[in-house]
Amino acid sequence: MPSEFDLIRQYFTRPTPSALLGVGDDAALLQISPGMELAVSVDMLVEGRHFAPQDGPGTVGHKSLAVNLSDMAAMGARPRWATLALALPAADEKWLRGFAGGFFGLAGKFGVELIGGDTTRGPLNICIQIMGEVPSGKALRRDGAKAGDEIWVSGVLGTAALALAFRQGRVELDQMEAAACLPALYVPQPRVALGLSLCDIATAAIDVSDGLLADLGHILEQSGVGAEIHFETLPLHEVVRRHIELDAVKNCTLAGGDDYELCFTAPVTRHAELLALSQKLALPLTCIGRIVGGAGLAVLDGKGGPMPVNAKGFDHFA
Ligand code: ADP
Ligand code: MG
């Protein structure tokens, strides 16, 4: 049987050239760059809650880091270092190899180094802390939206939620449709490059992890403003669009979690610049509405009338 230290050495010890000290001591040592602030966030993924026992370990490794990278993107921070606290039911080396492959595959893509962690026995639980750098005073917070700002989202909405609904047998998709949607659920792509570019453009930002209504709602609440969004303008995957008349699918677009796209606000004067940025990043950026004075979020239909929306974003304790 490999020991705890064998597992750490074999699966979680990689070179960490950008840390003063990485895995192996009582703590890692980091030097942050001059003129930068440290952005820190942590996310826990619990088996049975955030992923299923039958999910491939590579996708679990990818997704557990991706959700953290998405938080850095939403702050406009450049992700740099991560720590990983793992509870494992057993020293299953096949699982660990797959998990580490997914984790380090994504970490390498964004230049993120694993600098420490903790490994214990227990029900499968993955807790990743991410640290990133953002130029002082430039972070994308939730509280900066102003009346008159436009509301934008990246990518498409509802694909991951549709994939989950399919997996849970709540919606039927054919094989091609399922194959087109499942990657959004299992291997989300954090919008790090977009976040970095938005530091000088956006007034507020959040990543869409609990659904558009809930997450945009957080911006509105923290900024003390209201909003109007136009349902017809929401960017949708073609499979989502094909089934949009089903209430369950409509609900995916407004309240479906796990998209990890960015929702942000920006002054109208930056509209053309954002369209150019969309081209440069080869990532759709869509203006879906406007910030207004007052409070609350109105969803408008094709004729400009209010849509009866009862869809609430996902809430673990609702
Ligand atoms: P301590 O007894 O100080 O908590 P540990 O024995 O838990 O130290 O860990 C030894 C070293 O291995 C530490 O540097 C710790 O950060 C690192 N480490 C432990 N588990 C992991 C992991 N899953 N991923 C990365 N580093 C880890
Ligand atoms: Mg420890």
Coordinates of C-alpha atoms and ligand atoms in Angstrom, one line a residue:
M1 CA 0.0 0.0 0.0
P2 CA 1.4 3.4 -0.9
S3 CA 1.7 5.8 2.1
E4 CA 0.1 9.3 2.2
F5 CA 3.6 10.7 1.4
D6 CA 4.1 8.3 -1.5
L7 CA 0.8 9.5 -3.0
I8 CA 1.7 13.2 -2.6
R9 CA 5.1 12.7 -4.1
Q10 CA 3.9 10.7 -7.0
Y11 CA 0.7 12.5 -8.0
F12 CA 0.9 16.0 -6.6
T13 CA 4.5 17.1 -6.6
R14 CA 5.4 19.0 -9.7
P15 CA 8.0 21.8 -10.3
T16 CA 6.8 25.2 -8.9
P17 CA 9.3 27.7 -10.4
S18 CA 7.1 30.7 -9.6
A19 CA 6.9 29.9 -5.8
L20 CA 9.8 30.5 -3.4
L21 CA 8.9 27.2 -1.9
G22 CA 6.3 24.6 -3.1
V23 CA 5.1 21.2 -1.9
G24 CA 7.1 19.5 0.9
D25 CA 7.5 21.9 3.8
D26 CA 5.0 23.0 6.5
A27 CA 3.9 25.9 4.3
A28 CA 4.6 27.2 0.8
L29 CA 6.2 30.6 0.3
L30 CA 5.0 33.1 -2.3
Q31 CA 6.3 36.4 -3.5
I32 CA 3.6 38.5 -5.2
S33 CA 4.5 40.8 -8.0
P34 CA 5.0 44.6 -7.2
G35 CA 1.9 46.6 -7.8
M36 CA -0.4 43.6 -7.6
E37 CA -3.1 42.5 -5.2
L38 CA -3.6 38.9 -4.2
A39 CA -7.0 37.4 -5.1
V40 CA -7.9 34.3 -3.1
S41 CA -10.9 31.9 -3.5
V42 CA -11.7 28.4 -2.4
D43 CA -14.3 25.9 -3.7
M44 CA -15.3 22.5 -2.4
L45 CA -16.6 19.7 -4.6
V46 CA -18.3 16.8 -2.8
E47 CA -19.0 13.5 -4.4
G48 CA -22.8 13.0 -4.9
R49 CA -23.4 16.7 -4.8
H50 CA -21.1 18.3 -7.4
F51 CA -20.1 15.2 -9.3
A52 CA -21.4 11.6 -9.5
P53 CA -19.5 8.5 -8.4
Q54 CA -19.4 7.3 -12.0
D55 CA -17.8 10.4 -13.4
G56 CA -14.4 10.0 -14.9
P57 CA -11.6 11.1 -12.6
G58 CA -10.0 13.2 -15.4
T59 CA -13.1 15.3 -15.8
V60 CA -13.4 15.6 -12.0
G61 CA -9.8 16.9 -11.8
H62 CA -10.4 19.3 -14.7
K63 CA -13.7 20.6 -13.3
S64 CA -12.5 21.1 -9.7
L65 CA -9.8 23.4 -10.9
A66 CA -11.9 25.0 -13.6
V67 CA -14.5 26.3 -11.2
N68 CA -11.7 28.0 -9.2
L69 CA -10.1 29.4 -12.3
S70 CA -13.5 30.8 -13.2
D71 CA -13.6 32.7 -9.9
M72 CA -10.2 34.3 -10.8
A73 CA -11.6 35.2 -14.3
A74 CA -14.6 36.8 -12.7
M75 CA -12.2 39.0 -10.6
G76 CA -10.0 39.9 -13.6
A77 CA -7.1 38.1 -11.8
R78 CA -4.3 36.1 -13.4
P79 CA -4.4 32.7 -11.6
R80 CA -1.0 31.7 -10.3
W81 CA -1.0 29.2 -7.5
A82 CA -3.4 26.5 -6.1
T83 CA -3.6 24.3 -3.0
L84 CA -5.5 21.0 -3.0
A85 CA -7.1 19.4 0.1
L86 CA -8.3 15.9 -0.7
A87 CA -10.3 13.4 1.3
L88 CA -10.0 10.0 -0.3
P89 CA -11.9 6.8 0.7
A90 CA -8.9 4.7 -0.4
A91 CA -5.6 5.0 -2.1
D92 CA -7.1 4.2 -5.6
E93 CA -4.1 4.9 -7.8
K94 CA -6.1 4.6 -11.0
W95 CA -8.4 7.3 -9.8
L96 CA -5.6 9.5 -8.6
R97 CA -3.7 9.2 -11.9
G98 CA -6.8 10.3 -13.8
F99 CA -7.6 13.1 -11.4
A100 CA -4.0 14.4 -11.5
G101 CA -4.1 14.2 -15.3
G102 CA -7.2 16.4 -15.5
F103 CA -6.0 18.8 -12.9
F104 CA -2.5 19.3 -14.2
G105 CA -3.7 19.4 -17.8
L106 CA -5.8 22.4 -17.1
A107 CA -3.3 24.0 -14.6
G108 CA -0.5 23.8 -17.3
K109 CA -2.8 25.6 -19.8
F110 CA -3.1 28.6 -17.5
G111 CA 0.4 28.5 -15.9
V112 CA -1.0 27.6 -12.4
E113 CA 1.3 25.8 -10.0
L114 CA 0.2 23.4 -7.2
I115 CA 2.1 24.6 -4.2
G116 CA 0.6 22.5 -1.3
G117 CA -2.4 20.8 0.1
D118 CA -3.6 18.1 2.5
T119 CA -4.4 14.5 2.0
T120 CA -6.6 12.5 4.3
R121 CA -8.8 9.4 4.3
G122 CA -12.6 10.1 4.2
P123 CA -15.6 10.4 1.9
L124 CA -14.4 11.7 -1.5
N125 CA -14.1 15.5 -1.2
I126 CA -12.0 17.9 -3.2
C127 CA -11.2 21.4 -1.9
I128 CA -9.1 23.7 -4.0
Q129 CA -7.9 27.1 -3.1
I130 CA -6.7 29.4 -5.9
M131 CA -4.6 32.4 -5.7
G132 CA -4.1 35.0 -8.4
E133 CA -2.8 38.5 -9.0
V134 CA -4.7 41.5 -10.2
P135 CA -3.3 45.1 -10.6
S136 CA -3.9 47.1 -7.5
G137 CA -7.4 48.7 -7.5
K138 CA -8.4 47.0 -10.8
A139 CA -10.2 43.9 -9.7
L140 CA -13.7 43.3 -11.2
R141 CA -16.0 43.4 -8.2
R142 CA -19.8 42.8 -8.0
D143 CA -20.6 46.2 -6.7
G144 CA -19.6 48.6 -9.5
A145 CA -22.6 48.4 -11.9
K146 CA -24.2 51.8 -12.7
A147 CA -27.6 52.7 -14.2
G148 CA -27.2 53.0 -18.0
D149 CA -24.4 50.3 -18.2
E150 CA -25.0 47.4 -20.6
I151 CA -25.1 43.8 -19.4
W152 CA -23.1 41.3 -21.3
V153 CA -22.5 37.5 -21.2
S154 CA -19.7 35.4 -22.7
G155 CA -20.3 32.2 -24.6
V156 CA -23.7 30.5 -24.5
L157 CA -26.0 29.9 -21.6
G158 CA -27.9 26.8 -20.4
T159 CA -25.8 24.1 -22.1
A160 CA -24.4 22.5 -18.9
A161 CA -27.8 22.6 -17.3
L162 CA -29.4 20.9 -20.3
A163 CA -26.7 18.2 -20.2
L164 CA -27.4 17.6 -16.5
A165 CA -31.2 17.5 -17.1
F166 CA -30.5 14.9 -19.8
R167 CA -28.2 12.9 -17.6
Q168 CA -30.9 12.9 -14.9
G169 CA -33.6 11.8 -17.4
R170 CA -35.6 15.0 -17.2
V171 CA -35.1 15.9 -20.9
E172 CA -34.6 13.7 -23.9
L173 CA -31.8 14.4 -26.4
D174 CA -30.6 12.3 -29.3
Q175 CA -27.0 11.0 -29.3
M176 CA -25.6 13.8 -31.3
E177 CA -27.3 16.4 -29.2
A178 CA -26.1 14.8 -26.0
A179 CA -22.6 14.6 -27.3
A180 CA -22.7 18.3 -28.2
C181 CA -23.9 19.4 -24.7
L182 CA -22.1 17.1 -22.3
P183 CA -18.6 18.8 -22.5
A184 CA -20.1 22.0 -21.1
L185 CA -21.0 20.1 -18.0
Y186 CA -17.9 17.9 -17.6
V187 CA -15.1 20.1 -18.9
P188 CA -16.1 23.8 -18.6
Q189 CA -13.6 26.3 -20.0
P190 CA -12.9 29.1 -17.6
R191 CA -12.8 32.6 -19.2
V192 CA -9.5 33.7 -17.9
A193 CA -8.3 35.7 -20.9
L194 CA -11.6 37.5 -21.0
G195 CA -11.4 38.4 -17.3
L196 CA -7.9 39.9 -17.7
S197 CA -9.1 42.0 -20.7
L198 CA -12.2 43.2 -18.8
C199 CA -10.2 44.8 -16.0
D200 CA -10.0 48.1 -17.9
I201 CA -13.5 47.9 -19.4
A202 CA -16.1 46.3 -17.1
T203 CA -17.7 48.0 -14.1
A204 CA -18.8 44.7 -12.4
A205 CA -18.5 41.0 -13.2
I206 CA -19.5 37.6 -11.9
D207 CA -19.1 34.1 -13.2
V208 CA -22.4 32.2 -14.0
S209 CA -22.2 29.2 -11.7
D210 CA -25.7 29.2 -10.2
G211 CA -27.7 30.5 -13.1
L212 CA -28.0 33.9 -14.9
L213 CA -30.9 35.2 -12.7
A214 CA -29.2 34.4 -9.4
D215 CA -25.7 35.5 -10.4
L216 CA -26.8 38.8 -12.2
G217 CA -29.0 39.2 -9.1
H218 CA -25.8 39.3 -6.9
I219 CA -24.4 42.2 -9.1
L220 CA -27.7 44.1 -8.8
E221 CA -27.9 43.7 -5.1
Q222 CA -24.3 44.6 -4.4
S223 CA -24.4 47.5 -6.8
G224 CA -27.8 48.8 -5.6
V225 CA -29.3 48.9 -9.1
G226 CA -31.9 47.1 -11.2
A227 CA -31.8 45.5 -14.7
E228 CA -33.8 44.7 -17.8
I229 CA -32.8 41.8 -19.9
H230 CA -34.2 40.6 -23.2
F231 CA -34.9 36.9 -23.3
E232 CA -34.7 36.8 -27.1
T233 CA -31.1 38.1 -27.0
L234 CA -29.7 35.4 -24.7
P235 CA -26.9 33.5 -26.5
L236 CA -27.9 29.8 -26.7
H237 CA -26.3 26.7 -27.9
E238 CA -28.1 25.4 -31.0
V239 CA -29.3 22.3 -29.1
V240 CA -30.7 24.5 -26.4
R241 CA -32.4 26.7 -29.0
R242 CA -34.0 23.6 -30.7
H243 CA -35.8 22.6 -27.5
I244 CA -36.4 26.1 -26.1
E245 CA -40.2 25.7 -26.1
L246 CA -39.9 23.2 -23.2
D247 CA -40.2 24.9 -19.9
A248 CA -37.4 22.8 -18.5
V249 CA -35.1 24.0 -21.2
K250 CA -36.2 27.6 -20.9
N251 CA -35.4 27.3 -17.3
C252 CA -31.9 26.0 -18.1
T253 CA -31.0 29.3 -19.8
L254 CA -32.2 31.6 -16.9
A255 CA -31.6 29.4 -13.9
G256 CA -29.3 26.6 -15.0
G257 CA -26.0 26.5 -13.2
D258 CA -22.5 25.3 -14.1
D259 CA -22.0 27.4 -17.3
Y260 CA -18.9 29.3 -15.9
E261 CA -19.4 32.0 -18.4
L262 CA -18.8 35.6 -17.3
C263 CA -21.7 38.1 -16.9
F264 CA -20.5 41.7 -16.7
T265 CA -21.5 45.3 -17.0
A266 CA -19.8 48.0 -19.0
P267 CA -20.6 51.6 -20.0
V268 CA -22.4 51.9 -23.4
T269 CA -19.3 53.8 -24.7
R270 CA -17.3 50.5 -24.5
H271 CA -19.8 48.6 -26.8
A272 CA -17.6 48.6 -30.0
E273 CA -14.5 47.7 -28.0
L274 CA -16.2 44.7 -26.5
L275 CA -17.3 43.5 -30.0
A276 CA -13.7 43.8 -31.1
L277 CA -12.5 41.9 -28.0
S278 CA -15.0 39.1 -28.8
Q279 CA -13.4 38.8 -32.3
K280 CA -9.9 38.8 -30.8
L281 CA -10.7 36.1 -28.3
A282 CA -12.9 34.1 -30.7
L283 CA -15.5 34.1 -27.9
P284 CA -19.1 35.3 -28.3
L285 CA -19.8 38.4 -26.2
T286 CA -23.5 39.3 -26.2
C287 CA -25.2 42.4 -24.9
I288 CA -28.4 41.1 -23.2
G289 CA -29.8 44.2 -21.5
R290 CA -29.2 47.2 -19.4
I291 CA -28.7 48.3 -15.8
V292 CA -31.5 50.6 -14.6
G293 CA -32.1 52.7 -11.5
G294 CA -34.1 51.2 -8.6
A295 CA -34.0 47.5 -7.9
G296 CA -35.1 44.1 -9.3
L297 CA -34.6 42.2 -12.5
A298 CA -37.1 42.3 -15.3
V299 CA -37.0 39.7 -18.1
L300 CA -38.6 41.0 -21.3
D301 CA -40.1 38.9 -24.1
G302 CA -39.8 39.5 -27.9
K303 CA -42.5 42.2 -27.7
G304 CA -40.9 44.0 -24.9
G305 CA -43.4 42.8 -22.3
P306 CA -42.5 41.3 -19.0
M307 CA -42.1 37.5 -19.0
P308 CA -43.6 35.6 -16.1
V309 CA -40.4 34.3 -14.7
N310 CA -40.4 32.1 -11.6
A311 CA -37.1 30.5 -12.3
K312 CA -34.7 30.9 -9.4
G313 CA -31.1 30.2 -9.6
F314 CA -29.8 27.1 -7.9
D315 CA -29.6 27.4 -4.1
H316 CA -28.3 24.5 -1.9
F317 CA -30.5 25.5 1.0
A318 CA -33.7 26.6 -0.7
Ligands
ADP1 P1 1.5 18.9 7.5 O1 1.7 17.8 8.4 O2 2.3 20.1 7.8 O3 0.0 19.2 7.4 P2 1.4 17.2 5.3 O4 2.1 16.0 5.8 O5 -0.1 17.2 5.3 O6 2.0 18.4 6.1 O7 1.9 17.5 3.8 C1 3.2 17.4 3.5 C2 3.4 18.4 2.3 O8 2.7 17.9 1.2 C3 3.0 19.8 2.6 O9 3.9 20.7 1.9 C4 1.6 19.9 1.9 O10 1.4 21.2 1.5 C5 1.8 18.9 0.7 N1 0.6 18.2 0.3 C6 -0.2 17.4 1.0 N2 -1.2 16.9 0.3 C7 -1.1 17.5 -0.9 C8 -1.9 17.5 -2.1 N3 -3.0 16.7 -2.2 N4 -1.5 18.3 -3.1 C9 -0.4 19.0 -3.0 N5 0.4 19.1 -2.0 C10 0.0 18.3 -0.9
MG2 MG -1.5 18.1 6.5

